[in-house]
C-alpha cells in the first residue's frame, strides 16, 4: 500500500468526503475486493460503460468512495491492468488505481481514437476555450459537464496551477517538505497545494466524473490544463516530478517567471546575444517579426532576448520532457498530443505588440507550436476592466500579432470581468481566446452555502465568513505594511458598498464593531479575498500558522465542504453552470439562443439528480 493511501486510511480520510488527495481512487483494495467477491451491493454507474478491445468496462463504487473497474469480456486482453480479480459471475474487477488509469487510457484510445473519456488536445480546443479552475473537484466537475453538454461546447474542464494550488507530490507532502508560496496581502507564506488535492488525484477524478455522469457519451472533447508550469529558477530541482505528475494534462501553460526572476541582463545586451544565441535563430526571429509587420528597435530587441533566452532554453528542455513522458506511457497519437500556452503576463508592465511577436517568433524558431499566448492587459483579478474602448484597442494590437502567428489570446486573471469586457474580448478575436477563471468558483460555493436553508450548510457558511472577518481584522492592524494596506482596502470596500462609514481604523475595537454591524454576505470583498484559505485551514482557525495544513487537521476541515447538503450542491452546480453559460454567451463561444435555453433549463431544476441526469442526454 502506498504511503499516501496508508496515511488517508489511518486518519479515516476517505475518498467520499476527501476526494483527489491520493492519485488512486481506491485506497483499500483488499476491502473493496472482498465486498465485490461477496456480492455486496454497491453503486454501479450504468452510464459509465465503455468498450475496448478487451470488452466493456463499468465503474463501481462502495460507500467509502473506493472505485473498481468491472470488465465484461476477455480479461486476457486487459492483462496490462494490475490486480485483476475474477468474480463468479464471469466478470473481472480491477482497482481504480492511477497505474490502471494510465493503462486504461491506452486501451480506450487504441480502440476509439475519438473517445472523449480522457482530456485531449483537439484543434478546436487549441483555438477557443474557457479555462475552468476546479477548486472543489468532485463537487465542481458535474456542473462543468452539464454546461458543456447543454452548450455542445468543449472547454478546459479541469485547470489548476501546479504546484501552487495542487500538491505536486504526495510523498513530499507527507514528509512535510512542500515549499511555500508568498501571499503578500496576508503577510505570510502558505504551503503549496493550498487546496489539498494532488495533481494526479485531480487528473483521475476529472476522468471518473465524466464517466459517472455519462458525459463521454456526448462525444464532446475537453481539455485539462496544467496551469502556470514554472520554468527554471528554484523549480529546476523538481522539474521531473512536475512532468510526471502532469502526464494526463492535455494542455500545458509555460510560465517563465521563476527563471526571469533570477536573470540579470548584461550591460552589453547586444554583445551577450551575439555570444550566446545562435546567429541563425536571431536572424530567423527578426525576419519573422518583420513579416508580421513590426519594426524592431535593435537595442530593445537585444535587451529582451538577453532577458528571456536562458528561460526559453529551459522551456524547450521542459517541453521535450513533457513529450517524452507521454511517448513513454501512451501508445496512440491522440493520447500523446498536448496544447501549449505561453504566459507572458508575468513580464513587467503591459505587454507590447513587439514583445508578443518576438516571443511567438522565438517559440516558432524553437519548434514549439503555441496555441495560446497570454499578454498582460493590466487586469486585476475579480475586477471589471473600467474602460471598454481602451480594452478594445489593447486587444486589437495584440490580436494583430497573434493572428499572424496562428495563436489565440489567453486572458489570465479573467474572472469577474463585466459582460461588456467579455464581449470586447470575443469580438476582437473572433472568439479565438481563452478566459481563465478559478477564484470565481470558490465565491460561487460561498453563495451556494449562504443561500442554502440546510442547517449544516449555514453553520459552514457562518464559520467561513467569520474566518475571513478575523483574518481581515488581524491584517488591518498588522505591522506588515502591505498586509495592513490590503486588509483595510477590503474592509473599506465592504463598508462603503453597504452604505457604512469607512473611518473605522482608530483602534481594533472600532474596526471590529463596524464589521460586526455588517450583515454577513459573500459579496463583501474581505470574504472574497481570504475565502480560499479556509478549505485547508487546520481546525478552520483564522491563524496564519493554520493555513494550508496538510496534516489530518487540515483535511478534516476540507471534509466539511465535501459533506454539504444536496441543496448546497444543487445551488453550487447551478451557480457554476450559469457562470460558464454567461462566459460562453458573451465571448461568442456559443450562440445566444443556445445560452438562453440553457439558462432556462437551469432555472427549472429542483434537484441535483434531475440536473445531472440531463448531462448524457
Ligand atoms: Zn499568466
XYZ file of C-alpha atoms and ligand atoms in Angstrom:
618
model
C 0.000 0.000 0.000
C 1.289 3.478 -0.875
C 2.270 5.853 1.902
C -0.440 8.364 0.979
C -3.165 5.702 0.992
C -1.977 4.423 4.387
C -1.988 7.985 5.743
C -5.536 8.582 4.494
C -6.878 5.254 5.785
C -5.236 5.591 9.196
C -6.815 9.004 9.603
C -10.219 7.933 8.271
C -9.934 10.396 5.388
C -11.912 8.555 2.737
C -12.476 9.460 -0.910
C -16.220 10.017 -0.410
C -15.524 13.077 1.740
C -11.896 13.865 0.826
C -11.506 13.143 -2.874
C -8.474 13.609 -5.125
C -5.830 13.639 -2.383
C -4.389 10.244 -3.337
C -3.568 9.632 -7.005
C -5.704 6.466 -6.627
C -9.476 6.270 -6.494
C -9.281 3.121 -4.418
C -7.492 3.377 -1.087
C -8.326 -0.074 0.284
C -8.413 -2.667 -2.476
C -8.457 -5.680 -0.170
C -11.674 -4.462 1.447
C -13.322 -3.474 -1.840
C -12.257 -6.753 -3.476
C -13.825 -8.708 -0.616
C -17.048 -6.736 -0.924
C -17.134 -7.418 -4.654
C -16.475 -11.135 -4.119
C -19.223 -11.292 -1.519
C -21.627 -9.632 -3.948
C -22.215 -6.759 -1.562
C -24.472 -4.074 -3.004
C -22.624 -1.045 -4.282
C -23.123 1.838 -6.619
C -22.917 0.764 -10.264
C -22.534 3.666 -12.664
C -24.516 2.282 -15.582
C -23.802 5.308 -17.762
C -20.041 4.866 -17.372
C -19.933 1.774 -19.612
C -17.429 1.976 -22.470
C -15.962 -0.509 -24.940
C -12.390 -1.612 -25.523
C -10.823 -4.482 -27.424
C -10.953 -6.456 -24.159
C -14.676 -5.869 -23.680
C -16.902 -3.405 -21.818
C -15.868 -1.674 -18.606
C -18.221 -0.247 -15.981
C -17.299 1.810 -12.923
C -18.461 0.629 -9.483
C -18.009 2.342 -6.094
C -18.518 1.478 -2.440
C -19.783 3.811 0.298
C -16.262 4.994 1.207
C -15.793 6.169 -2.381
C -13.347 3.404 -3.356
C -13.819 2.526 -7.029
C -13.210 -0.503 -9.239
C -13.431 -1.250 -12.951
C -15.666 -4.194 -13.824
C -14.874 -5.852 -17.132
C -17.321 -7.956 -19.102
C -15.186 -9.579 -21.736
C -11.768 -11.088 -22.188
C -9.588 -10.304 -19.161
C -6.583 -11.712 -21.030
C -6.758 -8.753 -23.387
C -6.718 -6.373 -20.427
C -3.750 -8.052 -18.778
C -1.784 -4.824 -18.638
C -4.076 -3.759 -15.778
C -2.879 -4.948 -12.386
C -4.619 -6.771 -9.514
C -7.306 -8.496 -11.583
C -9.872 -10.480 -9.595
C -12.252 -12.874 -11.372
C -15.767 -12.902 -9.920
C -18.134 -15.857 -10.033
C -20.490 -14.031 -12.430
C -17.781 -14.175 -15.104
C -16.722 -10.538 -14.819
C -13.276 -9.344 -13.792
C -12.648 -6.402 -11.486
C -9.612 -4.136 -11.153
C -8.861 -1.416 -8.580
C -9.171 2.192 -9.774
C -5.509 2.975 -9.188
C -3.603 5.664 -11.028
C -1.458 2.974 -12.677
C -4.575 1.245 -14.008
C -5.966 4.565 -15.226
C -2.875 5.103 -17.386
C -3.259 1.622 -18.884
C -6.964 2.170 -19.492
C -6.215 5.343 -21.397
C -4.271 3.282 -23.935
C -6.925 0.567 -24.122
C -9.633 3.176 -24.693
C -7.837 5.366 -27.211
C -6.398 2.446 -29.167
C -9.942 1.159 -29.582
C -11.607 4.512 -30.265
C -9.325 7.469 -31.075
C -12.202 9.968 -30.867
C -13.161 8.862 -27.340
C -13.868 11.804 -25.028
C -13.353 9.981 -21.729
C -9.864 11.442 -21.306
C -8.860 15.064 -21.874
C -7.455 15.662 -25.357
C -5.871 18.365 -27.499
C -8.245 18.705 -30.439
C -7.801 21.544 -32.903
C -10.909 23.323 -31.661
C -9.734 23.227 -28.022
C -6.499 24.846 -29.190
C -8.422 27.728 -30.787
C -11.235 28.678 -28.403
C -11.910 27.618 -24.851
C -12.807 28.619 -21.313
C -10.396 27.682 -18.527
C -12.388 26.367 -15.603
C -10.370 26.176 -12.379
C -11.689 23.213 -10.403
C -11.043 24.052 -6.780
C -13.815 21.818 -5.404
C -13.016 18.822 -7.651
C -15.845 16.249 -7.467
C -18.362 18.872 -6.349
C -17.400 21.022 -9.290
C -16.932 18.834 -12.377
C -20.531 17.608 -12.846
C -21.693 21.213 -13.257
C -18.999 21.833 -15.879
C -20.103 18.661 -17.661
C -23.675 19.894 -17.586
C -22.677 23.222 -19.160
C -20.544 21.587 -21.871
C -23.373 19.210 -22.690
C -26.091 21.886 -22.737
C -23.974 24.151 -24.956
C -22.417 21.336 -27.042
C -19.157 23.105 -26.310
C -15.889 21.547 -25.148
C -13.834 23.632 -22.714
C -10.792 23.325 -20.470
C -12.894 21.480 -17.929
C -10.049 20.898 -15.487
C -7.473 23.530 -14.671
C -5.331 24.473 -11.706
C -1.879 25.895 -11.104
C 0.704 23.311 -10.150
C 2.451 23.282 -7.703
C 0.811 26.463 -6.371
C -2.723 25.144 -5.824
C -2.250 21.391 -6.147
C 0.099 19.062 -4.284
C 2.664 18.054 -6.923
C 3.987 15.054 -4.988
C 2.205 13.385 -2.079
C 5.471 11.867 -0.777
C 6.931 15.357 -0.372
C 3.696 16.436 1.290
C 3.797 13.555 3.787
C 7.404 14.389 4.585
C 6.252 17.943 5.433
C 8.610 19.323 2.807
C 6.300 21.217 0.463
C 7.651 24.628 -0.466
C 5.696 27.754 0.437
C 4.097 30.446 -1.708
C 4.258 34.087 -0.644
C 0.905 35.802 -0.166
C 1.929 39.428 0.433
C -1.682 40.517 1.024
C -1.857 38.164 4.021
C 1.662 38.992 5.078
C 2.744 35.364 5.143
C 3.853 32.315 3.198
C 1.389 29.441 2.793
C 2.450 25.887 1.867
C 1.981 24.977 -1.790
C -1.014 22.875 -2.672
C -3.307 25.006 -0.554
C -6.451 23.262 -1.841
C -5.269 19.848 -0.604
C -5.785 17.752 -3.751
C -2.866 16.237 -5.655
C -2.318 16.760 -9.358
C -2.714 13.028 -10.041
C -5.816 12.850 -7.863
C -7.341 15.700 -9.865
C -6.306 14.036 -13.134
C -8.026 10.845 -12.025
C -11.137 12.442 -10.567
C -11.969 14.553 -13.594
C -11.994 11.444 -15.811
C -14.159 9.408 -13.422
C -16.594 12.305 -13.180
C -17.135 12.217 -16.960
C -17.927 8.506 -16.720
C -20.231 8.759 -13.698
C -22.435 11.362 -15.378
C -22.158 9.730 -18.805
C -20.728 12.927 -20.256
C -18.412 10.901 -22.504
C -21.481 9.672 -24.419
C -21.976 13.178 -25.786
C -18.717 12.943 -27.742
C -17.587 16.438 -26.723
C -13.801 16.765 -26.463
C -12.484 18.630 -23.403
C -9.038 19.531 -22.127
C -7.085 19.538 -18.871
C -4.700 22.428 -18.362
C -1.677 22.095 -16.096
C -1.644 25.801 -15.434
C 1.368 28.033 -14.853
C 4.007 25.342 -15.001
C 7.009 27.137 -13.522
C 10.150 27.145 -15.663
C 13.627 27.405 -14.190
C 14.705 29.227 -11.071
C 14.080 27.310 -7.882
C 11.950 24.781 -9.778
C 14.888 23.244 -11.673
C 15.451 20.632 -8.989
C 11.968 19.182 -9.234
C 11.052 19.592 -12.849
C 10.998 15.836 -13.435
C 8.411 15.410 -10.675
C 6.302 18.192 -12.204
C 6.471 16.471 -15.585
C 5.477 13.075 -14.172
C 2.579 14.494 -12.157
C 1.084 16.326 -15.136
C 1.209 13.396 -17.541
C -2.568 13.318 -18.096
C -2.769 17.041 -18.814
C -3.620 17.707 -22.455
C -2.645 21.349 -22.218
C 0.451 22.905 -20.634
C 0.877 26.557 -19.662
C 4.521 27.644 -19.556
C 5.327 30.330 -17.004
C 8.853 31.711 -17.416
C 8.773 33.986 -14.385
C 10.860 31.847 -11.954
C 13.839 31.869 -14.342
C 13.296 35.507 -15.318
C 13.317 36.473 -11.633
C 16.927 35.365 -11.367
C 18.153 36.520 -14.772
C 20.295 39.655 -14.920
C 20.692 41.240 -18.315
C 24.282 42.099 -19.242
C 25.040 45.795 -19.729
C 26.063 44.976 -23.271
C 22.948 43.022 -24.205
C 23.823 43.016 -27.899
C 27.246 41.528 -27.202
C 25.713 38.927 -24.897
C 23.196 37.881 -27.527
C 25.920 37.621 -30.190
C 27.939 35.362 -27.883
C 25.082 33.190 -26.541
C 22.216 32.976 -29.033
C 22.741 31.182 -32.374
C 23.008 33.835 -35.082
C 20.776 31.862 -37.452
C 17.994 31.791 -34.870
C 18.299 35.527 -34.254
C 18.047 36.147 -37.989
C 15.004 33.894 -38.293
C 13.255 35.664 -35.434
C 13.986 39.117 -36.847
C 12.706 38.136 -40.270
C 9.599 36.593 -38.778
C 8.766 39.672 -36.717
C 9.274 41.863 -39.788
C 6.935 39.594 -41.734
C 4.357 40.160 -39.012
C 4.559 43.863 -39.866
C 6.506 45.127 -36.845
C 9.670 47.183 -36.818
C 12.228 46.264 -34.199
C 14.320 48.617 -32.167
C 17.707 46.809 -32.128
C 18.601 47.811 -28.579
C 15.195 46.813 -27.146
C 15.282 43.546 -29.060
C 18.720 42.669 -27.710
C 17.641 43.509 -24.168
C 14.509 41.369 -24.367
C 16.365 38.481 -25.962
C 19.130 38.576 -23.351
C 16.440 38.612 -20.654
C 14.347 35.679 -21.913
C 16.895 33.439 -23.651
C 18.006 31.452 -20.565
C 14.326 30.853 -19.676
C 13.413 29.864 -23.240
C 16.170 27.266 -23.385
C 14.849 25.722 -20.184
C 11.312 25.866 -21.532
C 12.415 23.928 -24.600
C 14.052 21.259 -22.429
C 10.917 21.037 -20.281
C 8.714 20.748 -23.348
C 10.761 17.809 -24.571
C 10.297 16.170 -21.189
C 6.506 16.573 -21.344
C 6.538 14.987 -24.800
C 8.858 12.157 -23.736
C 6.755 11.309 -20.665
C 3.667 10.965 -22.861
C 5.522 8.973 -25.513
C 6.709 6.551 -22.836
C 3.282 5.890 -21.309
C 0.832 6.315 -24.164
C 0.711 4.338 -27.379
C -1.583 6.490 -29.529
C -1.077 9.858 -31.226
C -4.239 11.260 -29.621
C -3.024 10.087 -26.217
C 0.323 11.835 -26.607
C -0.790 15.197 -28.000
C -0.963 18.328 -25.887
C -1.632 22.033 -26.364
C 0.701 24.810 -25.281
C 0.188 28.217 -23.791
C 2.910 30.782 -23.268
C 2.179 33.002 -20.290
C 3.908 36.368 -20.611
C 1.632 38.428 -18.402
C 4.190 37.944 -15.619
C 6.710 40.079 -17.542
C 6.878 43.624 -16.132
C 4.334 46.158 -17.385
C 1.699 45.927 -20.107
C 2.866 43.633 -22.910
C 3.726 45.446 -26.140
C 2.867 44.028 -29.554
C 6.613 43.770 -30.252
C 7.211 41.643 -27.166
C 4.390 39.275 -28.088
C 5.689 38.988 -31.649
C 9.257 38.315 -30.543
C 8.169 35.692 -28.017
C 5.970 33.909 -30.552
C 8.699 34.071 -33.197
C 11.196 32.617 -30.718
C 8.873 29.717 -29.883
C 8.278 29.115 -33.582
C 12.038 29.080 -34.248
C 12.463 26.609 -31.361
C 9.864 24.330 -32.928
C 7.213 24.873 -30.252
C 3.722 25.488 -31.622
C 1.972 27.937 -29.264
C -1.830 27.702 -29.196
C -2.470 30.455 -26.670
C -0.376 33.394 -25.590
C -1.269 35.440 -22.525
C -0.117 39.061 -22.663
C -0.668 41.450 -19.770
C -3.651 43.765 -20.215
C -3.469 45.233 -16.727
C -6.299 43.050 -15.396
C -6.966 42.894 -11.680
C -8.351 39.571 -10.508
C -12.132 39.727 -9.998
C -12.433 43.351 -11.096
C -14.104 44.515 -14.322
C -11.822 46.432 -16.699
C -13.046 50.015 -16.362
C -12.742 51.227 -19.970
C -14.084 49.082 -22.808
C -12.757 51.330 -25.575
C -9.249 51.217 -24.111
C -9.544 47.455 -23.669
C -10.601 47.054 -27.299
C -7.586 48.972 -28.541
C -5.183 46.991 -26.310
C -6.597 43.683 -27.532
C -6.621 44.800 -31.178
C -2.875 45.460 -31.057
C -2.208 42.019 -29.594
C -4.660 40.265 -31.870
C -2.972 41.657 -34.996
C 0.197 39.854 -33.888
C -1.435 36.644 -32.639
C -3.414 36.195 -35.826
C -0.179 36.352 -37.786
C 1.273 33.504 -35.731
C -1.909 31.422 -35.651
C -2.154 31.814 -31.880
C -5.215 32.611 -29.780
C -5.201 35.021 -26.839
C -5.259 33.692 -23.273
C -6.819 36.123 -20.837
C -5.342 35.480 -17.405
C -6.955 36.823 -14.236
C -10.117 36.511 -16.332
C -12.671 36.019 -13.528
C -15.132 38.707 -12.604
C -14.930 40.901 -15.694
C -18.060 42.623 -16.968
C -20.272 41.209 -19.719
C -19.111 44.090 -21.927
C -15.443 43.246 -21.238
C -16.039 39.641 -22.371
C -17.920 40.863 -25.437
C -14.960 43.016 -26.433
C -12.556 40.083 -25.990
C -14.799 37.868 -28.120
C -15.476 40.438 -30.828
C -11.875 41.466 -31.413
C -10.513 37.907 -31.520
C -13.452 36.305 -33.318
C -13.760 34.107 -30.195
C -10.222 32.777 -30.646
C -9.482 33.113 -26.981
C -9.344 31.517 -23.588
C -10.728 33.108 -20.439
C -9.059 31.644 -17.358
C -11.298 31.564 -14.310
C -10.728 29.990 -10.922
C -11.360 32.153 -7.869
C -14.860 32.774 -9.129
C -15.876 29.206 -8.272
C -14.871 29.495 -4.630
C -17.087 32.559 -4.500
C -19.910 30.524 -6.041
C -19.534 27.955 -3.257
C -19.943 30.758 -0.728
C -23.076 31.995 -2.459
C -24.430 28.446 -2.589
C -23.996 27.868 1.144
C -25.254 31.349 2.024
C -28.470 30.662 0.098
C -28.976 27.141 1.456
C -31.627 26.511 4.113
C -29.791 23.433 5.378
C -28.549 23.926 8.961
C -25.113 22.340 8.400
C -24.571 24.426 5.253
C -25.453 27.529 7.218
C -23.039 26.573 10.011
C -20.234 26.098 7.481
C -21.092 29.411 5.861
C -21.005 31.254 9.200
C -17.654 29.702 10.144
C -16.272 30.545 6.724
C -17.438 34.140 6.955
C -16.048 34.527 10.482
C -12.708 33.090 9.337
C -12.334 35.814 6.699
C -13.569 38.520 9.054
C -10.962 37.560 11.650
C -8.188 37.479 9.022
C -9.257 40.923 7.854
C -9.163 42.247 11.418
C -5.738 40.731 12.044
C -4.456 42.189 8.798
C -5.886 45.659 9.390
C -3.589 46.136 12.374
C -0.633 44.116 11.159
C 2.872 45.563 11.388
C 3.375 44.389 7.791
C 2.618 47.418 5.608
C 1.285 45.515 2.555
C -0.879 43.240 4.661
C -2.319 46.170 6.596
C -2.998 48.224 3.481
C -4.737 45.379 1.638
C -6.871 44.385 4.635
C -8.026 47.972 5.014
C -8.859 48.199 1.298
C -11.009 45.037 1.581
C -12.752 46.254 4.725
C -13.336 49.755 3.399
C -14.824 48.376 0.181
C -17.274 46.179 2.109
C -18.325 49.019 4.406
C -18.691 51.547 1.586
C -20.774 49.187 -0.539
C -23.018 48.572 2.478
C -23.503 52.321 2.936
C -21.499 52.438 6.183
C -18.865 54.891 7.407
C -15.324 53.831 6.471
C -13.388 55.810 9.060
C -13.077 52.766 11.329
C -9.351 52.223 11.895
C -8.818 54.293 15.059
C -8.331 51.070 17.014
C -9.098 47.354 16.591
C -12.284 47.571 18.664
C -13.697 50.234 16.342
C -12.956 48.106 13.277
C -14.445 45.010 14.877
C -17.557 46.941 15.840
C -18.023 48.229 12.296
C -17.589 44.753 10.776
C -19.886 43.157 13.364
C -22.625 45.568 12.295
C -22.468 44.291 8.699
C -24.844 41.595 7.519
C -22.733 38.536 6.632
C -22.529 38.291 2.853
C -20.398 36.589 0.173
C -20.379 39.965 -1.583
C -18.042 41.518 0.979
C -14.599 41.973 -0.514
C -12.750 40.666 2.543
C -14.692 37.403 2.337
C -13.860 37.143 -1.353
C -10.150 37.750 -0.919
C -9.446 35.446 2.026
C -12.013 32.692 1.388
C -9.900 30.093 -0.491
C -7.635 29.523 2.503
C -10.459 28.238 4.705
C -10.576 24.939 2.819
C -7.340 23.574 4.285
C -7.044 25.673 7.460
C -6.399 23.407 10.449
C -9.469 23.449 12.655
C -10.841 26.217 10.418
C -8.757 28.628 12.511
C -8.057 32.164 11.271
C -4.368 31.964 12.130
C -1.500 32.216 9.716
C 0.089 29.047 11.071
C -3.136 27.100 10.402
C -3.282 27.864 6.661
C -2.532 25.248 4.007
C -2.303 22.466 6.593
C -1.583 19.065 5.017
C -1.990 17.135 8.263
C -5.236 15.395 9.301
C -6.411 18.667 10.898
C -6.367 20.411 7.502
C -8.046 17.516 5.718
C -10.757 17.217 8.386
C -11.575 20.842 7.640
C -11.617 20.100 3.900
C -14.088 17.261 4.514
C -16.690 19.765 5.746
C -17.006 21.137 2.212
C -17.469 17.696 0.708
C -20.247 16.952 3.207
C -22.518 19.828 2.185
C -26.201 19.065 1.644
C -27.898 18.185 -1.630
C -29.410 21.657 -1.569
C -25.955 23.220 -1.192
C -24.630 21.065 -4.030
C -27.529 21.959 -6.297
C -27.013 25.671 -5.619
C -23.276 25.328 -6.280
C -23.789 23.367 -9.501
C -26.336 25.834 -10.834
C -24.080 28.781 -9.991
C -21.111 27.262 -11.812
C -23.078 26.187 -14.858
C -24.740 29.559 -15.072
C -21.387 31.378 -14.961
C -19.975 29.179 -17.737
C -23.058 29.852 -19.885
C -22.620 33.576 -19.204
C -18.973 33.432 -20.320
C -19.771 31.370 -23.410
C -22.516 33.742 -24.450
C -20.576 36.978 -24.022
C -17.358 35.720 -25.618
C -19.377 34.357 -28.536
C -18.316 30.751 -27.923
C -21.944 29.593 -28.032
C -24.982 31.057 -29.824
C -27.211 33.352 -27.765
C -30.283 31.172 -28.313
C -28.444 28.078 -27.032
C -27.318 30.011 -23.972
C -30.830 31.320 -23.305
C -32.220 27.784 -23.484
C -29.512 26.586 -21.082
C -30.306 29.345 -18.581
C -33.976 28.452 -18.740
C -33.283 24.763 -18.209
C -31.021 25.539 -15.242
C -33.604 27.727 -13.549
C -36.100 24.870 -13.613
C -34.075 22.260 -11.705
C -35.257 21.478 -8.202
C -32.947 18.514 -7.608
C -29.322 17.782 -8.359
C -30.232 14.359 -9.738
C -32.505 15.925 -12.336
C -29.747 18.289 -13.397
C -27.059 15.611 -13.594
C -29.375 13.184 -15.377
C -29.565 15.561 -18.319
C -25.804 15.528 -18.956
C -25.667 12.340 -21.022
C -28.900 13.259 -22.903
Zn -0.171 34.110 -16.520
